């Protein structure tokens, strides 16, 4: 075996392993930038040698590992040809009308309706066979159970999670995901339960009507038809003259930083549906199905100056501080290293380590490679409170550093921010900056102290009256807001407790069926309905949290201070009973 053949085999193995990990929502073992470079190297070598291995990613659709119930696609979900060259795009477009849309960075789902009813939701899988995840449809926004169309229709779209929802989820979850795409893929696992992923902010955005019993002439009209059916679709723009396309691509590229959802390029589609449907198949590409334009990453080399350790509720996260570089028109001097596993993968060293940095998808500064200098030092003590640290392994086999001090100020500040947030006690005017001010004046040290401020009004005024941002009027206003917040809905109360994996939607579910006091009794953990309601993992987390004596004391103290409002059916005599209704149902016209 010669050098080129050996390299082809090596690249195929590396890329396939990286793809399987990537599409299963696990931690990254190879950056997108590195994957693209190796994929391109493989394409060149295959062209030079004429050797294409059967399992080469150049002839196989990148896919998530197919688990659970397998479902053969009615229409194969093929990959798009791609390029980083605008000239290649123009050559493909020729003189045809086209549409420019985002290449959303999530997980492709194929959704089918028959006679107006949702019949199945299937992941892309290997392009031929995917996994049936219809049971998760309720947890994914923008997949209605019924539409006003009586025929058979197959729609392809992308399940994505916004940057804000991703940050919100990661801030309250021990299983820290690398990026929104990994969280979307991990959520759309056939083994997932709808209730367990409902609060993650997943939304499905259609980008193609693959088949419909009726015929619609153009791709753009198909998108407008979907919008008239109530779907939110991928954003797009129709371009009638190929000469205008380069400027349109530039305009869209400049809008990436303001996009709510992650994207990794643009998709160009022919508007003429008939012309697009008569393409040929080359490898795993449909030559007229669309063309993916991917941005060439602007890369800069720099030198590591320091590693800062940022404390959140559940982890201490490393942040690389380096010599400033210019990327995508902005100055960049720091980038998150996510966790210890990512530092190991990159082989980060000490001060002086040479780094290559890009802006992933033109937005997020990211270290893509490193030339190690010195040793990577993991702190033994929390940078904020001085508490002892330890390395924890998450369910995703990701190494994270955690502070073991339960009274860590930084961790508690994060918890207090959630406690007073709009989904929690909703105390208007109590920003993180003001919380820190209260901590520094020894007025509070944890969430439970916040509600006590109403009985310590004199102490508060004496400590803060001369401080910037505080005055008698603002202090009085805050105290009234705290007093008002003590009357609180049960779901907000539960969310404010910062229970792992208990987000907004899970809190709502629990509040509908249980009273807060129920969780203080050991009897609840033998209730099979709880597991049915939120799943094994969340049920276990709830039991672990409420079994902690300090947490019990915390909840009991809050219950004494608060007036909890429950949904009308919580705790009622009819709760959890099943009724079977027989007879004929008549529908009457509304008057």
Coordinates of C-alpha atoms in Angstrom, one line a residue:
X1 CA 0.0 0.0 0.0
X2 CA 1.5 3.3 -1.1
X3 CA 1.5 6.6 0.9
X4 CA -1.6 8.0 -0.8
X5 CA -3.6 4.8 -0.3
X6 CA -2.6 4.7 3.3
X7 CA -3.6 8.3 3.8
X8 CA -7.0 7.7 2.1
X9 CA -7.7 4.9 4.5
X10 CA -6.6 7.0 7.5
X11 CA -8.8 9.9 6.5
X12 CA -11.9 7.8 5.9
X13 CA -11.6 6.2 9.3
X14 CA -11.0 9.6 11.1
X15 CA -13.9 11.3 9.3
X16 CA -16.4 8.5 9.8
X17 CA -15.6 8.3 13.6
X18 CA -15.9 12.1 13.9
X19 CA -19.2 12.1 11.9
X20 CA -20.8 9.4 14.1
X21 CA -19.9 11.4 17.2
X22 CA -21.0 14.7 15.7
X23 CA -24.4 13.4 14.4
X24 CA -25.3 11.6 17.7
X25 CA -25.0 14.9 19.6
X26 CA -22.0 13.8 21.6
X27 CA -19.0 16.0 22.4
X28 CA -16.9 17.1 19.4
X29 CA -13.7 15.2 18.6
X30 CA -13.0 17.2 15.5
X31 CA -13.8 20.8 14.7
X32 CA -16.0 21.7 11.7
X33 CA -13.0 23.5 10.3
X34 CA -10.7 20.5 10.6
X35 CA -13.4 18.2 9.2
X36 CA -13.9 20.3 6.1
X37 CA -10.1 20.4 5.5
X38 CA -9.7 16.6 5.8
X39 CA -12.8 16.0 3.7
X40 CA -11.3 18.2 1.0
X41 CA -7.9 16.5 1.2
X42 CA -9.7 13.1 0.8
X43 CA -11.6 14.3 -2.3
X44 CA -8.4 15.4 -3.9
X45 CA -6.6 12.1 -3.1
X46 CA -9.6 10.1 -4.4
X47 CA -9.5 12.1 -7.7
X48 CA -5.7 11.7 -8.0
X49 CA -5.7 7.9 -7.4
X50 CA -9.1 6.8 -8.6
X51 CA -9.5 5.0 -5.3
X52 CA -12.8 5.4 -3.4
X53 CA -13.4 3.2 -0.4
X54 CA -17.0 1.9 0.0
X55 CA -17.3 3.6 3.4
X56 CA -15.8 6.9 2.2
X57 CA -17.8 10.0 3.5
X58 CA -17.5 11.4 0.0
X59 CA -20.0 8.7 -1.3
X60 CA -22.0 8.3 1.9
X61 CA -24.4 10.8 3.4
X62 CA -23.2 12.0 6.8
X63 CA -25.6 10.6 9.3
X64 CA -26.6 10.2 12.9
X65 CA -26.4 6.6 14.2
X66 CA -29.7 5.1 13.4
X67 CA -31.3 3.9 16.6
X68 CA -34.8 2.7 17.6
X69 CA -37.5 2.2 15.0
X70 CA -36.0 2.5 11.5
X71 CA -38.0 4.1 8.7
X72 CA -37.1 4.0 5.0
X73 CA -37.5 7.4 3.4
X74 CA -40.2 7.6 0.7
X75 CA -37.8 10.0 -1.1
X76 CA -34.0 9.8 -0.4
X77 CA -32.6 12.7 1.6
X78 CA -29.5 13.4 -0.4
X79 CA -26.6 15.7 0.3
X80 CA -26.0 18.9 -1.7
X81 CA -22.9 19.7 -3.7
X82 CA -20.9 22.4 -1.9
X83 CA -18.2 25.0 -2.5
X84 CA -16.6 28.0 -0.9
X85 CA -16.3 29.7 -4.3
X86 CA -18.9 32.1 -5.6
X87 CA -17.7 31.3 -9.1
X88 CA -18.7 27.7 -8.6
X89 CA -22.2 28.8 -7.4
X90 CA -22.6 31.1 -10.5
X91 CA -21.5 28.2 -12.8
X92 CA -24.2 26.0 -11.2
X93 CA -26.9 28.7 -11.4
X94 CA -26.3 29.5 -15.1
X95 CA -29.1 31.9 -16.1
X96 CA -31.8 30.4 -13.9
X97 CA -34.0 32.1 -11.3
X98 CA -32.8 30.9 -7.9
X99 CA -33.5 31.3 -4.2
X100 CA -31.0 32.0 -1.5
X101 CA -31.7 30.7 2.0
X102 CA -29.8 29.8 5.2
X103 CA -28.1 26.5 5.5
X104 CA -29.4 25.8 9.0
X105 CA -27.0 24.0 11.3
X106 CA -29.2 21.5 13.1
X107 CA -30.7 18.1 12.3
X108 CA -32.7 17.4 9.2
X109 CA -36.2 15.9 9.8
X110 CA -38.7 14.7 7.2
X111 CA -42.3 15.3 8.2
X112 CA -45.3 13.6 6.5
X113 CA -49.0 14.5 6.5
X114 CA -51.9 12.5 5.2
X115 CA -55.4 13.8 4.9
X116 CA -54.5 16.8 7.0
X117 CA -53.0 14.8 9.9
X118 CA -49.4 14.3 11.0
X119 CA -48.4 10.7 10.3
X120 CA -44.7 10.6 10.9
X121 CA -41.5 12.5 11.7
X122 CA -38.3 10.8 10.6
X123 CA -34.6 11.8 11.0
X124 CA -32.5 12.0 7.9
X125 CA -30.3 9.0 9.0
X126 CA -28.1 7.8 6.2
X127 CA -30.3 9.4 3.5
X128 CA -32.1 6.2 2.8
X129 CA -33.2 5.1 6.2
X130 CA -33.8 7.3 9.3
X131 CA -35.2 6.9 12.8
X132 CA -38.9 7.5 13.5
X133 CA -39.3 10.1 16.2
X134 CA -43.0 11.0 15.7
X135 CA -43.4 10.6 19.5
X136 CA -41.2 13.8 19.9
X137 CA -43.4 16.0 17.7
X138 CA -45.2 17.6 20.6
X139 CA -41.8 18.8 22.0
X140 CA -40.7 20.4 18.7
X141 CA -42.2 23.8 17.8
X142 CA -43.7 24.4 14.4
X143 CA -44.8 20.8 13.7
X144 CA -48.6 21.0 13.9
X145 CA -50.7 17.9 14.4
X146 CA -53.1 18.9 11.6
X147 CA -53.0 21.2 8.5
X148 CA -55.7 22.3 6.1
X149 CA -54.5 20.0 3.2
X150 CA -56.3 16.7 2.5
X151 CA -53.6 15.1 0.4
X152 CA -50.3 13.4 0.9
X153 CA -47.4 15.8 1.5
X154 CA -43.7 15.2 2.5
X155 CA -41.8 18.2 3.9
X156 CA -38.1 18.4 4.7
X157 CA -36.8 20.9 7.3
X158 CA -34.2 21.5 10.0
X159 CA -34.6 21.1 13.7
X160 CA -32.6 23.9 15.3
X161 CA -32.1 25.6 18.7
X162 CA -31.5 29.3 18.9
X163 CA -28.3 30.6 20.5
X164 CA -30.3 32.1 23.4
X165 CA -32.1 28.9 24.2
X166 CA -28.8 27.0 23.9
X167 CA -27.1 29.3 26.4
X168 CA -30.1 29.1 28.7
X169 CA -30.1 25.3 28.6
X170 CA -26.4 25.0 29.1
X171 CA -26.5 27.4 32.1
X172 CA -28.7 25.1 34.0
X173 CA -27.5 21.7 32.8
X174 CA -24.6 19.6 34.0
X175 CA -24.3 17.9 30.6
X176 CA -22.7 20.8 28.8
X177 CA -23.1 20.6 25.0
X178 CA -20.5 22.0 22.7
X179 CA -22.9 24.0 20.5
X180 CA -26.6 24.3 19.5
X181 CA -26.3 21.8 16.8
X182 CA -25.1 19.0 19.1
X183 CA -28.0 19.8 21.5
X184 CA -30.5 19.6 18.7
X185 CA -29.1 16.3 17.5
X186 CA -28.9 14.9 21.1
X187 CA -32.5 16.0 21.7
X188 CA -33.9 14.3 18.6
X189 CA -32.8 10.9 19.7
X190 CA -35.4 8.1 19.3
X191 CA -34.8 7.2 22.9
X192 CA -35.6 10.7 24.1
X193 CA -38.9 11.5 25.8
X194 CA -41.0 14.5 24.7
X195 CA -41.4 15.9 28.2
X196 CA -37.6 15.6 28.8
X197 CA -36.7 17.8 25.8
X198 CA -39.8 20.1 25.6
X199 CA -38.1 23.0 27.4
X200 CA -35.0 23.1 25.1
X201 CA -36.5 25.4 22.5
X202 CA -36.3 23.0 19.5
X203 CA -38.0 24.4 16.4
X204 CA -38.4 22.7 13.0
X205 CA -38.0 25.1 10.0
X206 CA -39.1 23.6 6.7
X207 CA -36.9 24.2 3.7
X208 CA -38.4 21.9 1.0
X209 CA -41.7 20.4 -0.1
X210 CA -40.4 17.1 -1.3
X211 CA -43.7 15.8 -2.5
X212 CA -47.3 16.9 -2.6
X213 CA -50.4 15.5 -4.4
X214 CA -51.0 19.0 -5.9
X215 CA -48.3 20.5 -8.1
X216 CA -46.8 23.9 -7.3
X217 CA -44.6 25.3 -10.0
X218 CA -41.8 27.1 -8.0
X219 CA -39.8 26.5 -4.9
X220 CA -40.7 30.0 -3.6
X221 CA -44.4 29.4 -4.1
X222 CA -44.0 26.1 -2.1
X223 CA -42.5 28.1 0.7
X224 CA -45.3 30.7 0.6
X225 CA -47.9 27.8 0.6
X226 CA -46.3 26.4 3.7
X227 CA -46.5 29.8 5.4
X228 CA -50.2 30.0 4.5
X229 CA -50.6 26.7 6.2
X230 CA -49.2 28.2 9.4
X231 CA -45.6 27.0 9.2
X232 CA -42.7 29.2 9.9
X233 CA -40.2 28.4 7.1
X234 CA -36.5 29.1 6.5
X235 CA -35.8 32.7 5.4
X236 CA -35.2 33.1 1.7
X237 CA -34.8 35.6 -1.1
X238 CA -35.6 35.0 -4.8
X239 CA -32.9 36.2 -7.3
X240 CA -34.0 36.7 -10.9
X241 CA -30.6 37.7 -12.4
X242 CA -27.4 35.7 -11.8
X243 CA -25.4 38.9 -12.1
X244 CA -27.0 40.1 -8.8
X245 CA -26.2 36.9 -7.0
X246 CA -22.7 37.8 -5.7
X247 CA -24.0 40.9 -4.0
X248 CA -27.0 39.0 -2.5
X249 CA -24.6 36.4 -1.1
X250 CA -22.5 39.2 0.4
X251 CA -25.6 40.8 2.0
X252 CA -26.7 37.5 3.5
X253 CA -23.2 36.8 4.7
X254 CA -23.1 40.2 6.6
X255 CA -26.4 39.3 8.3
X256 CA -25.1 36.1 9.9
X257 CA -24.1 37.7 13.2
X258 CA -27.8 38.9 13.8
X259 CA -29.3 35.5 13.1
X260 CA -31.1 33.8 16.0
X261 CA -30.3 30.3 14.8
X262 CA -26.9 28.7 13.9
X263 CA -26.1 28.5 10.2
X264 CA -23.1 27.1 8.4
X265 CA -23.6 28.6 5.0
X266 CA -26.2 29.4 2.4
X267 CA -28.3 27.1 0.2
X268 CA -29.0 28.1 -3.5
X269 CA -32.1 26.4 -5.0
X270 CA -33.5 26.6 -8.5
X271 CA -36.9 28.3 -8.4
X272 CA -38.3 26.2 -11.3
X273 CA -39.5 23.0 -9.6
X274 CA -39.8 21.1 -12.8
X275 CA -36.2 21.9 -13.9
X276 CA -34.9 21.1 -10.4
X277 CA -36.6 17.7 -10.4
X278 CA -34.8 16.5 -13.5
X279 CA -31.3 16.4 -12.2
X280 CA -29.0 13.4 -12.1
X281 CA -27.5 11.6 -9.2
X282 CA -23.7 11.8 -8.7
X283 CA -22.5 9.8 -5.7
X284 CA -24.7 10.9 -2.9
X285 CA -25.6 14.3 -4.5
X286 CA -28.7 15.4 -6.4
X287 CA -27.1 17.7 -9.0
X288 CA -30.2 20.0 -9.2
X289 CA -31.5 19.6 -5.6
X290 CA -29.6 22.6 -4.5
X291 CA -26.1 24.0 -4.0
X292 CA -24.5 24.7 -0.6
X293 CA -22.3 27.8 -0.4
X294 CA -20.0 27.6 2.7
X295 CA -17.9 30.5 3.9
X296 CA -14.2 30.2 3.8
X297 CA -13.1 30.5 7.4
X298 CA -10.9 33.5 8.0
X299 CA -8.2 32.1 10.3
X300 CA -5.6 34.0 12.4
X301 CA -2.6 32.7 14.4
X302 CA -2.0 34.1 17.8
X303 CA -0.3 33.3 21.2
X304 CA -2.0 32.2 24.4
X305 CA -1.6 34.8 27.2
X306 CA -3.7 33.3 29.9
X307 CA -6.5 31.0 30.7
X308 CA -9.4 32.4 32.7
X309 CA -11.7 30.1 34.6
X310 CA -15.4 31.3 34.5
X311 CA -17.7 29.9 37.2
X312 CA -21.3 29.0 36.3
X313 CA -24.0 27.1 38.3
X314 CA -22.6 23.6 37.4
X315 CA -19.1 24.1 36.1
X316 CA -15.9 26.1 35.9
X317 CA -15.2 26.7 32.3
X318 CA -11.8 27.5 30.7
X319 CA -11.6 30.7 28.5
X320 CA -8.5 31.3 26.3
X321 CA -7.1 34.8 26.5
X322 CA -4.7 35.5 23.6
X323 CA -3.0 38.3 21.7
X324 CA -5.7 40.3 19.8
X325 CA -6.3 39.4 16.2
X326 CA -8.7 40.7 13.5
X327 CA -11.4 38.3 12.3
X328 CA -14.4 39.1 10.2
X329 CA -13.9 42.8 10.7
X330 CA -13.7 42.7 14.5
X331 CA -11.0 42.4 17.1
X332 CA -11.0 39.1 18.9
X333 CA -8.9 38.4 22.1
X334 CA -10.8 35.6 23.9
X335 CA -12.6 32.3 23.1
X336 CA -14.3 29.7 25.2
X337 CA -12.5 26.4 25.5
X338 CA -15.8 24.8 26.7
X339 CA -14.5 22.2 29.0
X340 CA -11.6 20.0 29.9
X341 CA -12.3 17.4 27.2
X342 CA -12.0 20.1 24.5
X343 CA -8.7 21.3 26.0
X344 CA -7.4 17.8 25.8
X345 CA -8.6 17.4 22.2
X346 CA -6.9 20.6 21.2
X347 CA -3.8 19.8 23.3
X348 CA -3.8 23.2 24.9
X349 CA -0.6 23.9 26.8
X350 CA 0.5 26.9 29.0
X351 CA 1.3 30.5 28.3
X352 CA 3.0 30.9 24.9
X353 CA 1.0 28.1 23.2
X354 CA 0.4 29.0 19.6
X355 CA -3.3 29.1 18.7
X356 CA -5.2 29.1 15.4
X357 CA -8.5 31.0 15.8
X358 CA -11.5 31.4 13.6
X359 CA -15.0 32.8 14.0
X360 CA -17.2 29.7 13.7
X361 CA -20.1 30.5 11.2
X362 CA -18.8 34.1 11.3
X363 CA -20.0 34.6 14.9
X364 CA -18.4 32.6 17.7
X365 CA -14.6 32.9 18.3
X366 CA -13.2 29.4 18.3
X367 CA -9.7 27.8 18.8
X368 CA -9.3 25.2 16.0
X369 CA -5.7 24.0 16.7
X370 CA -2.8 24.5 19.0
X371 CA 0.9 24.0 19.1
X372 CA 1.5 23.1 22.8
X373 CA 4.0 25.1 24.8
X374 CA 4.4 24.2 28.5
X375 CA 1.8 22.5 30.6
X376 CA -2.0 23.0 30.9
X377 CA -2.7 23.7 34.5
X378 CA -6.0 22.9 36.0
X379 CA -6.8 24.9 39.2
X380 CA -7.1 23.1 42.5
X381 CA -9.2 25.8 43.9
X382 CA -12.2 27.8 42.6
X383 CA -11.0 31.2 41.3
X384 CA -13.9 33.0 43.1
X385 CA -14.4 31.3 46.5
X386 CA -11.2 29.3 46.9
X387 CA -13.1 26.1 47.4
X388 CA -11.6 22.8 46.3
X389 CA -12.3 21.8 42.7
X390 CA -12.8 18.3 41.2
X391 CA -13.1 16.8 37.7
X392 CA -16.5 15.5 37.0
X393 CA -17.5 13.2 34.1
X394 CA -21.0 14.0 32.6
X395 CA -23.4 11.5 31.0
X396 CA -21.9 12.6 27.7
X397 CA -18.5 11.5 28.9
X398 CA -17.3 15.1 28.9
X399 CA -14.8 16.2 31.5
X400 CA -15.8 19.3 33.4
X401 CA -14.2 21.1 36.3
X402 CA -16.6 21.8 39.3
X403 CA -16.4 23.8 42.5
X404 CA -17.3 21.6 45.5
X405 CA -18.1 24.5 47.8
X406 CA -21.9 24.7 48.1
X407 CA -21.6 28.3 49.3
X408 CA -19.5 29.5 46.3
X409 CA -20.5 33.1 45.7
X410 CA -20.2 32.8 41.9
X411 CA -22.4 29.7 41.8
X412 CA -24.8 31.3 44.1
X413 CA -24.9 34.4 42.0
X414 CA -25.9 32.4 39.0
X415 CA -28.6 30.6 41.1
X416 CA -29.8 34.0 42.4
X417 CA -30.1 35.4 38.9
X418 CA -32.3 32.5 37.9
X419 CA -34.3 32.8 41.2
X420 CA -35.2 36.4 40.4
X421 CA -35.6 35.9 36.6
X422 CA -38.9 36.4 34.8
X423 CA -39.4 32.6 34.8
X424 CA -38.8 32.5 38.5
X425 CA -39.9 35.1 41.1
X426 CA -39.7 37.8 38.5
X427 CA -38.4 40.5 40.7
X428 CA -38.1 43.6 38.5
X429 CA -35.0 45.7 38.9
X430 CA -32.8 43.1 40.6
X431 CA -30.1 42.7 38.0
X432 CA -27.0 40.6 38.4
X433 CA -25.0 43.8 39.1
X434 CA -27.4 44.7 41.9
X435 CA -27.4 41.2 43.3
X436 CA -23.5 41.4 43.4
X437 CA -23.9 44.8 45.2
X438 CA -26.2 43.1 47.8
X439 CA -23.7 40.3 48.2
X440 CA -20.7 42.7 48.7
X441 CA -22.7 44.5 51.4
X442 CA -23.3 41.2 53.2
X443 CA -27.1 41.6 52.8
X444 CA -27.5 38.3 51.0
X445 CA -25.4 35.2 50.3
X446 CA -28.0 32.9 48.7
X447 CA -31.4 32.9 47.1
X448 CA -33.3 32.4 50.4
X449 CA -31.9 35.7 51.7
X450 CA -33.5 37.7 48.9
X451 CA -37.1 37.4 50.2
X452 CA -35.9 38.2 53.7
X453 CA -34.9 41.7 52.5
X454 CA -38.4 42.9 53.2
X455 CA -37.9 42.4 56.9
X456 CA -34.5 44.0 56.8
X457 CA -35.4 47.2 55.1
X458 CA -33.6 49.4 57.6
X459 CA -30.3 47.4 57.2
X460 CA -30.7 47.6 53.5
X461 CA -31.2 51.4 53.4
X462 CA -28.3 52.0 55.8
X463 CA -25.9 49.8 53.7
X464 CA -26.9 51.1 50.2
X465 CA -28.2 54.6 50.5
X466 CA -24.9 56.2 49.5
X467 CA -24.0 53.6 46.8
X468 CA -24.1 54.4 43.1
X469 CA -27.3 53.1 41.5
X470 CA -29.1 53.0 44.8
X471 CA -31.3 55.6 46.5
X472 CA -34.2 55.7 48.8
X473 CA -36.7 55.6 46.0
X474 CA -35.1 52.7 44.1
X475 CA -34.7 50.7 47.4
X476 CA -38.3 51.2 48.2
X477 CA -39.3 50.2 44.7
X478 CA -37.3 47.0 45.0
X479 CA -38.7 46.1 48.4
X480 CA -42.2 46.4 47.0
X481 CA -41.3 44.2 44.1
X482 CA -39.9 41.6 46.4
X483 CA -43.1 41.7 48.5
X484 CA -45.3 41.3 45.4
X485 CA -43.2 38.4 44.2
X486 CA -44.0 36.3 47.3
X487 CA -47.4 35.6 45.6
X488 CA -46.1 33.2 42.9
X489 CA -47.4 30.5 40.5
X490 CA -46.2 27.0 41.4
X491 CA -44.3 26.5 38.1
X492 CA -42.3 29.7 38.6
X493 CA -41.5 28.6 42.2
X494 CA -40.2 25.2 41.0
X495 CA -38.1 26.8 38.2
X496 CA -36.6 29.3 40.7
X497 CA -35.2 26.4 42.8
X498 CA -32.6 25.6 40.2
X499 CA -33.2 21.9 40.2
X500 CA -31.0 20.2 37.6
X501 CA -32.9 19.4 34.3
X502 CA -36.0 21.2 35.7
X503 CA -36.6 24.0 33.2
X504 CA -39.7 26.1 32.4
X505 CA -41.7 23.4 30.6
X506 CA -40.9 20.6 33.1
X507 CA -41.8 23.0 36.0
X508 CA -45.2 23.6 34.3
X509 CA -45.8 19.9 34.0
X510 CA -45.0 19.2 37.6
X511 CA -47.1 22.2 38.8
X512 CA -50.2 20.9 36.9
X513 CA -50.1 17.5 38.7
X514 CA -48.4 18.0 42.1
X515 CA -48.2 20.5 45.0
X516 CA -44.8 21.7 46.2
X517 CA -45.3 19.9 49.5
X518 CA -45.7 16.6 47.7
X519 CA -42.0 16.6 46.8
X520 CA -41.1 16.8 50.5
X521 CA -42.7 13.4 51.1
X522 CA -40.8 10.2 50.3
X523 CA -44.1 8.7 49.0
X524 CA -43.8 10.6 45.7
X525 CA -40.8 8.7 44.6
X526 CA -42.7 5.5 44.3
X527 CA -45.4 7.2 42.2
X528 CA -45.2 5.6 38.7
X529 CA -47.0 8.6 37.2
X530 CA -44.1 10.9 38.0
X531 CA -41.7 8.8 35.8
X532 CA -44.4 8.7 33.1
X533 CA -44.7 12.4 33.3
X534 CA -41.1 13.5 33.2
X535 CA -39.0 10.4 32.4
X536 CA -36.5 8.3 34.4
X537 CA -33.6 10.8 34.3
X538 CA -35.6 13.9 35.4
X539 CA -37.4 11.9 38.1
X540 CA -34.1 10.7 39.4
X541 CA -32.7 14.3 39.5
X542 CA -35.8 15.5 41.3
X543 CA -35.5 12.8 43.9
X544 CA -31.8 13.5 44.4
X545 CA -32.4 17.2 44.9
X546 CA -35.4 16.9 47.2
X547 CA -33.7 14.2 49.3
X548 CA -31.0 16.7 50.3
X549 CA -31.8 18.0 53.8
X550 CA -30.4 21.5 53.0
X551 CA -32.7 21.7 50.0
X552 CA -35.7 20.6 52.0
X553 CA -35.0 23.3 54.6
X554 CA -34.7 25.9 51.8
X555 CA -38.0 24.8 50.3
X556 CA -39.9 24.8 53.6
X557 CA -38.6 28.3 54.4
X558 CA -39.8 29.6 51.0
X559 CA -43.2 27.9 51.5
X560 CA -43.7 29.8 54.8
X561 CA -42.8 33.1 53.1
X562 CA -44.8 32.6 49.9
X563 CA -48.4 32.3 48.7
X564 CA -48.3 29.6 46.0
X565 CA -50.9 29.7 43.3
X566 CA -51.7 26.4 41.6
X567 CA -53.4 25.5 38.3
X568 CA -57.1 24.6 39.2
X569 CA -56.7 20.9 38.7
X570 CA -53.5 20.3 40.8
X571 CA -54.4 18.2 43.8
X572 CA -58.1 18.0 42.9
X573 CA -60.1 14.8 43.5
X574 CA -60.3 14.1 39.7
X575 CA -56.5 14.5 39.3
X576 CA -54.8 11.6 37.5
X577 CA -58.1 9.8 36.8
X578 CA -58.8 8.6 33.2
X579 CA -62.3 9.0 31.6
X580 CA -63.6 7.2 28.6
X581 CA -66.2 9.2 26.7
X582 CA -68.6 7.4 24.4
X583 CA -71.4 8.5 22.1
X584 CA -71.6 10.8 19.1
X585 CA -69.9 14.2 18.9
X586 CA -71.7 16.8 16.9
X587 CA -69.9 19.8 15.5
X588 CA -71.8 23.1 15.2
X589 CA -71.0 26.2 13.2
X590 CA -69.7 29.0 15.4
X591 CA -72.1 31.9 15.7

